[in-house]
PDB file of C-alpha atoms in Angstrom:
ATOM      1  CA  UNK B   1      75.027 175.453 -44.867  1.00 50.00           C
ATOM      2  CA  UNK B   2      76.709 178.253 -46.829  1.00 55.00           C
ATOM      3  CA  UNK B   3      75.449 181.155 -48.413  1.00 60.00           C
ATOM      4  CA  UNK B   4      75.233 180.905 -52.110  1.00 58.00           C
ATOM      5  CA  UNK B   5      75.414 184.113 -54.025  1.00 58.00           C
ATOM      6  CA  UNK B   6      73.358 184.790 -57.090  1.00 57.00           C
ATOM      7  CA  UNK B   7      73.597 187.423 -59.814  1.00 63.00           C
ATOM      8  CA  UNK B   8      70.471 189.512 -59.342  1.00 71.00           C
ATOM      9  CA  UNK B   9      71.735 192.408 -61.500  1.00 82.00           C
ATOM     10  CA  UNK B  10      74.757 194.859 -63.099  1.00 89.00           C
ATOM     11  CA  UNK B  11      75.675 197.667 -64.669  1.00 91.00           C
ATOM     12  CA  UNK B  12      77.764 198.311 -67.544  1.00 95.00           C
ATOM     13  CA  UNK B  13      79.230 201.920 -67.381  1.00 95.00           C
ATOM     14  CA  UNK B  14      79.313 204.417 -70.009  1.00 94.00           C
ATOM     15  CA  UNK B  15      80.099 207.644 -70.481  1.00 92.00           C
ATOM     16  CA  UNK B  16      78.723 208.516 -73.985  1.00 95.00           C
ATOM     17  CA  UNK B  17      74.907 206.809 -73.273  1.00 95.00           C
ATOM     18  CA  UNK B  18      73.168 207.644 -76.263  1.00 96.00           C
ATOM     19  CA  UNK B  19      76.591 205.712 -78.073  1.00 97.00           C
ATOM     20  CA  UNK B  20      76.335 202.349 -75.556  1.00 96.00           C
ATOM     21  CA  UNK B  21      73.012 202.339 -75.917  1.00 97.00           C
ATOM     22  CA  UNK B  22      72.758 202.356 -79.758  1.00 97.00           C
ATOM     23  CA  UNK B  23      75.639 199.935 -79.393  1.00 97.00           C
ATOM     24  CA  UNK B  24      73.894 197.055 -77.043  1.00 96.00           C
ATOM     25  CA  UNK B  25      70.597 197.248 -79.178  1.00 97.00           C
ATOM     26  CA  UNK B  26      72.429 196.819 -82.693  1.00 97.00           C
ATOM     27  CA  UNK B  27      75.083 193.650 -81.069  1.00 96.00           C
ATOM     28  CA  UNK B  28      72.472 192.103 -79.454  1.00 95.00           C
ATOM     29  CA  UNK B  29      69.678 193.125 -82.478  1.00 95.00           C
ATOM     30  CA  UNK B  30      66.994 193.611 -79.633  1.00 95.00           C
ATOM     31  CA  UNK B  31      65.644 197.210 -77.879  1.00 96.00           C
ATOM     32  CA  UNK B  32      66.884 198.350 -74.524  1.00 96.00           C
ATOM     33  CA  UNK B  33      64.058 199.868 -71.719  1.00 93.00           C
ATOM     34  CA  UNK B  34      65.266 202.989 -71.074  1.00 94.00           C
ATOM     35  CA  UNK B  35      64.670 204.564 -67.395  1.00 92.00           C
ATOM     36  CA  UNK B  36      65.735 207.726 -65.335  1.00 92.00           C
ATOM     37  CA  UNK B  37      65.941 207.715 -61.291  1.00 86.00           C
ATOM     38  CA  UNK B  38      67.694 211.324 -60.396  1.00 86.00           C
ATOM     39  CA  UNK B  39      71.357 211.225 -61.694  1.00 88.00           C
ATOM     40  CA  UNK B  40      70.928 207.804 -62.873  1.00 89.00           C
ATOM     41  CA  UNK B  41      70.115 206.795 -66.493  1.00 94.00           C
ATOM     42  CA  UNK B  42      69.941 203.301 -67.200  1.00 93.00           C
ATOM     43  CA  UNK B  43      69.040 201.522 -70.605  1.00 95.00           C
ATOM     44  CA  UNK B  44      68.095 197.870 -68.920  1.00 92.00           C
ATOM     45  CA  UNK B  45      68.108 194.437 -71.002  1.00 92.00           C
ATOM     46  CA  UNK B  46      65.553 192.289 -71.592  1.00 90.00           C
ATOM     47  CA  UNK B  47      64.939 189.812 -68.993  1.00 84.00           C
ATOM     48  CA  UNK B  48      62.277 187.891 -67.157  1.00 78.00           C
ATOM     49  CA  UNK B  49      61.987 187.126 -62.905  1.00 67.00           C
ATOM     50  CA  UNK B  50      63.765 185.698 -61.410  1.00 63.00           C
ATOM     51  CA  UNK B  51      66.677 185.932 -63.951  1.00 68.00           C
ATOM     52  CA  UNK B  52      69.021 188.112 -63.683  1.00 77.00           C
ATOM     53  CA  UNK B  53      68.925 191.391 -65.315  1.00 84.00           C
ATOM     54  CA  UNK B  54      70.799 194.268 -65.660  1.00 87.00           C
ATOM     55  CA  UNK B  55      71.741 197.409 -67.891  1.00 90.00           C
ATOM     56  CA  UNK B  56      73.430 199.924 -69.484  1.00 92.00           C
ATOM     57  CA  UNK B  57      74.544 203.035 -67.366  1.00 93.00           C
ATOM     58  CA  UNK B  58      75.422 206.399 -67.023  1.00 94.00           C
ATOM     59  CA  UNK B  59      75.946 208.295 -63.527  1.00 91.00           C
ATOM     60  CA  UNK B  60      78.302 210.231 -61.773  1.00 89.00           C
ATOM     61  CA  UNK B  61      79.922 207.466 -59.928  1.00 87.00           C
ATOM     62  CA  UNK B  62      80.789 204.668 -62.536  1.00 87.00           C
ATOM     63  CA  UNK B  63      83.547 204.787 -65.123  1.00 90.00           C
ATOM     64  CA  UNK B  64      84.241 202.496 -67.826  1.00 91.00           C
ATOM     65  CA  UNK B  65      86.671 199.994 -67.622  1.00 91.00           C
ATOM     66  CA  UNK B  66      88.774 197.133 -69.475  1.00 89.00           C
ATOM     67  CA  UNK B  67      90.583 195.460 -66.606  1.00 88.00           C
ATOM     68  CA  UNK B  68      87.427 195.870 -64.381  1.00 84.00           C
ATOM     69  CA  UNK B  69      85.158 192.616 -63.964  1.00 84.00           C
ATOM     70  CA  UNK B  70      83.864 191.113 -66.571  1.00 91.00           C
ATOM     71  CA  UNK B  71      80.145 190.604 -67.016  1.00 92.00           C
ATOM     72  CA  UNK B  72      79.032 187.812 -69.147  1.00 93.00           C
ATOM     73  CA  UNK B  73      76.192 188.084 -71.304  1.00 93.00           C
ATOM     74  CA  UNK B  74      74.549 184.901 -72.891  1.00 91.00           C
ATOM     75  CA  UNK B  75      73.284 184.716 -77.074  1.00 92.00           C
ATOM     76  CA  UNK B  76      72.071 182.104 -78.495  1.00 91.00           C
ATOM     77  CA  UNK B  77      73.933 183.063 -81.729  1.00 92.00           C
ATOM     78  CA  UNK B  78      77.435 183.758 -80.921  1.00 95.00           C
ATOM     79  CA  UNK B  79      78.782 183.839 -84.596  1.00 95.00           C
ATOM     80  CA  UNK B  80      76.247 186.970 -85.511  1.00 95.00           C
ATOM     81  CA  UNK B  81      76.557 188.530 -82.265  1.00 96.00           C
ATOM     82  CA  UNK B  82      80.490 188.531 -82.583  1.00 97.00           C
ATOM     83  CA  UNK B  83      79.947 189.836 -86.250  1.00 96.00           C
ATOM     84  CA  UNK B  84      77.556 192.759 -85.159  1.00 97.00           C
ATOM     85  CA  UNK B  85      80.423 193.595 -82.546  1.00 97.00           C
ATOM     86  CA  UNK B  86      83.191 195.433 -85.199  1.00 95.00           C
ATOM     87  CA  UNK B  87      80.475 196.256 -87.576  1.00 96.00           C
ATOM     88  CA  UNK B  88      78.825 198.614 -84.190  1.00 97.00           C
ATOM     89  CA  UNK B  89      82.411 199.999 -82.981  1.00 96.00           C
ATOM     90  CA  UNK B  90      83.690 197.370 -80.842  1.00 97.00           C
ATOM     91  CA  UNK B  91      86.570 195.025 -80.911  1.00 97.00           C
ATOM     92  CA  UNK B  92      86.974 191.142 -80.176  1.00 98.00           C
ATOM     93  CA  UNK B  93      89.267 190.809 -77.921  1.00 97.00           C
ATOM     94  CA  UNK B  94      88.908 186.970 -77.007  1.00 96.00           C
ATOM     95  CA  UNK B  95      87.770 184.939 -80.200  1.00 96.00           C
ATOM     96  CA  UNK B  96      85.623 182.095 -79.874  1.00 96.00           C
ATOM     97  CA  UNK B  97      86.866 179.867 -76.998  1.00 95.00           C
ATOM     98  CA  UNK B  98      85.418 176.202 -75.946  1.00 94.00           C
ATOM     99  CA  UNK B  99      85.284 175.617 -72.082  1.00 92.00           C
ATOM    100  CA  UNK B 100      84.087 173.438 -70.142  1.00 89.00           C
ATOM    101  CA  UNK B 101      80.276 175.159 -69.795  1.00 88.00           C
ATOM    102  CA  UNK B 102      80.454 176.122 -73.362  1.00 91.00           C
ATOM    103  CA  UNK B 103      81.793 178.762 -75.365  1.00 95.00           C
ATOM    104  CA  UNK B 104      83.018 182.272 -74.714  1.00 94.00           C
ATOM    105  CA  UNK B 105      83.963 185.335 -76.203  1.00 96.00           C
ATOM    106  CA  UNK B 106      85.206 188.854 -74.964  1.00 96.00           C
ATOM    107  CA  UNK B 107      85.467 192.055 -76.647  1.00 97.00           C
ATOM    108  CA  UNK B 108      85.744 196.053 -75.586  1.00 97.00           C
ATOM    109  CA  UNK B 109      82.335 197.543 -75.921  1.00 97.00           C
ATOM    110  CA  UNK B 110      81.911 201.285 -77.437  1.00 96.00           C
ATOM    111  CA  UNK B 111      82.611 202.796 -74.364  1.00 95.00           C
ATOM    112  CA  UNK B 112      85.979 200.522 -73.433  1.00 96.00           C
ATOM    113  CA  UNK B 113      84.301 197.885 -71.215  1.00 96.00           C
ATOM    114  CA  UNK B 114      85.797 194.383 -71.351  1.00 95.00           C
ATOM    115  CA  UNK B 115      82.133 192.146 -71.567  1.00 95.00           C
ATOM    116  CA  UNK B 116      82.133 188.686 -72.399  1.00 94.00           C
ATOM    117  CA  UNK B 117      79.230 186.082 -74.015  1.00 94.00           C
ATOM    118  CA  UNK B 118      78.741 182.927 -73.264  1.00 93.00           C
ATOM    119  CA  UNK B 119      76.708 180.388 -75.385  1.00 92.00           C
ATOM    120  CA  UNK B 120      76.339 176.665 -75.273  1.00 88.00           C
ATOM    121  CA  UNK B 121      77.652 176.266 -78.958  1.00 69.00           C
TER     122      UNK B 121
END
């Protein structure tokens, strides 16, 4: 039997927060949980256990990144969420694509992250 990892969580980096966060919220129309731990500020996605989760953020040791790995996130609407992307200062960098498991998408985020989405159509 072998191992079989499962996303439990990420982190999208930033280094403007108040920005990313402002920029997630209006893309994805929905509010982020904001939360502090020391040097650590995170501004964490709606989600239910066991799903993953994850968030938006800013500390000392993460730097934004476009040829990084790419988280995907899922919408139901892909159309609207790709039009709230521009209209929030990002840029589609991958249009629409069909694959196998769906569709995807990628664009650069406010802060220069590569993210992707991923809907079933």
């Amino acid at each position: 039997m072998t191992d079989q990892p499962l996303t439990t969580w990420f982190e999208i980096p930033t280094t403007d927060y108040p920005r990313a966060k402002a920029f997630y919220e209006a893309v994805f129309a929905t509010k982020l949980h904001e939360e502090t731990h020391q040097d650590l500020t995170m501004a964490i996605f709606p989600h239910t256990e066991p799903h993953s989760g994850g968030a938006v953020v800013k500390c000392p040791q993460s730097t934004p990144s476009d040829n990084g790995v790419v988280v995907y996130l899922y919408t139901m609407e892909l159309d609207a969420t790709l039009a709230r992307i521009e209209a929030n200062g990002g840029s589609i960098v991958l249009p629409k694509t069909e694959i196998p498991a769906g569709i995807i998408a990628l664009f650069i985020d406010s802060e220069g992250n590569r993210v992707g989405l991923h809907s079933q159509g």
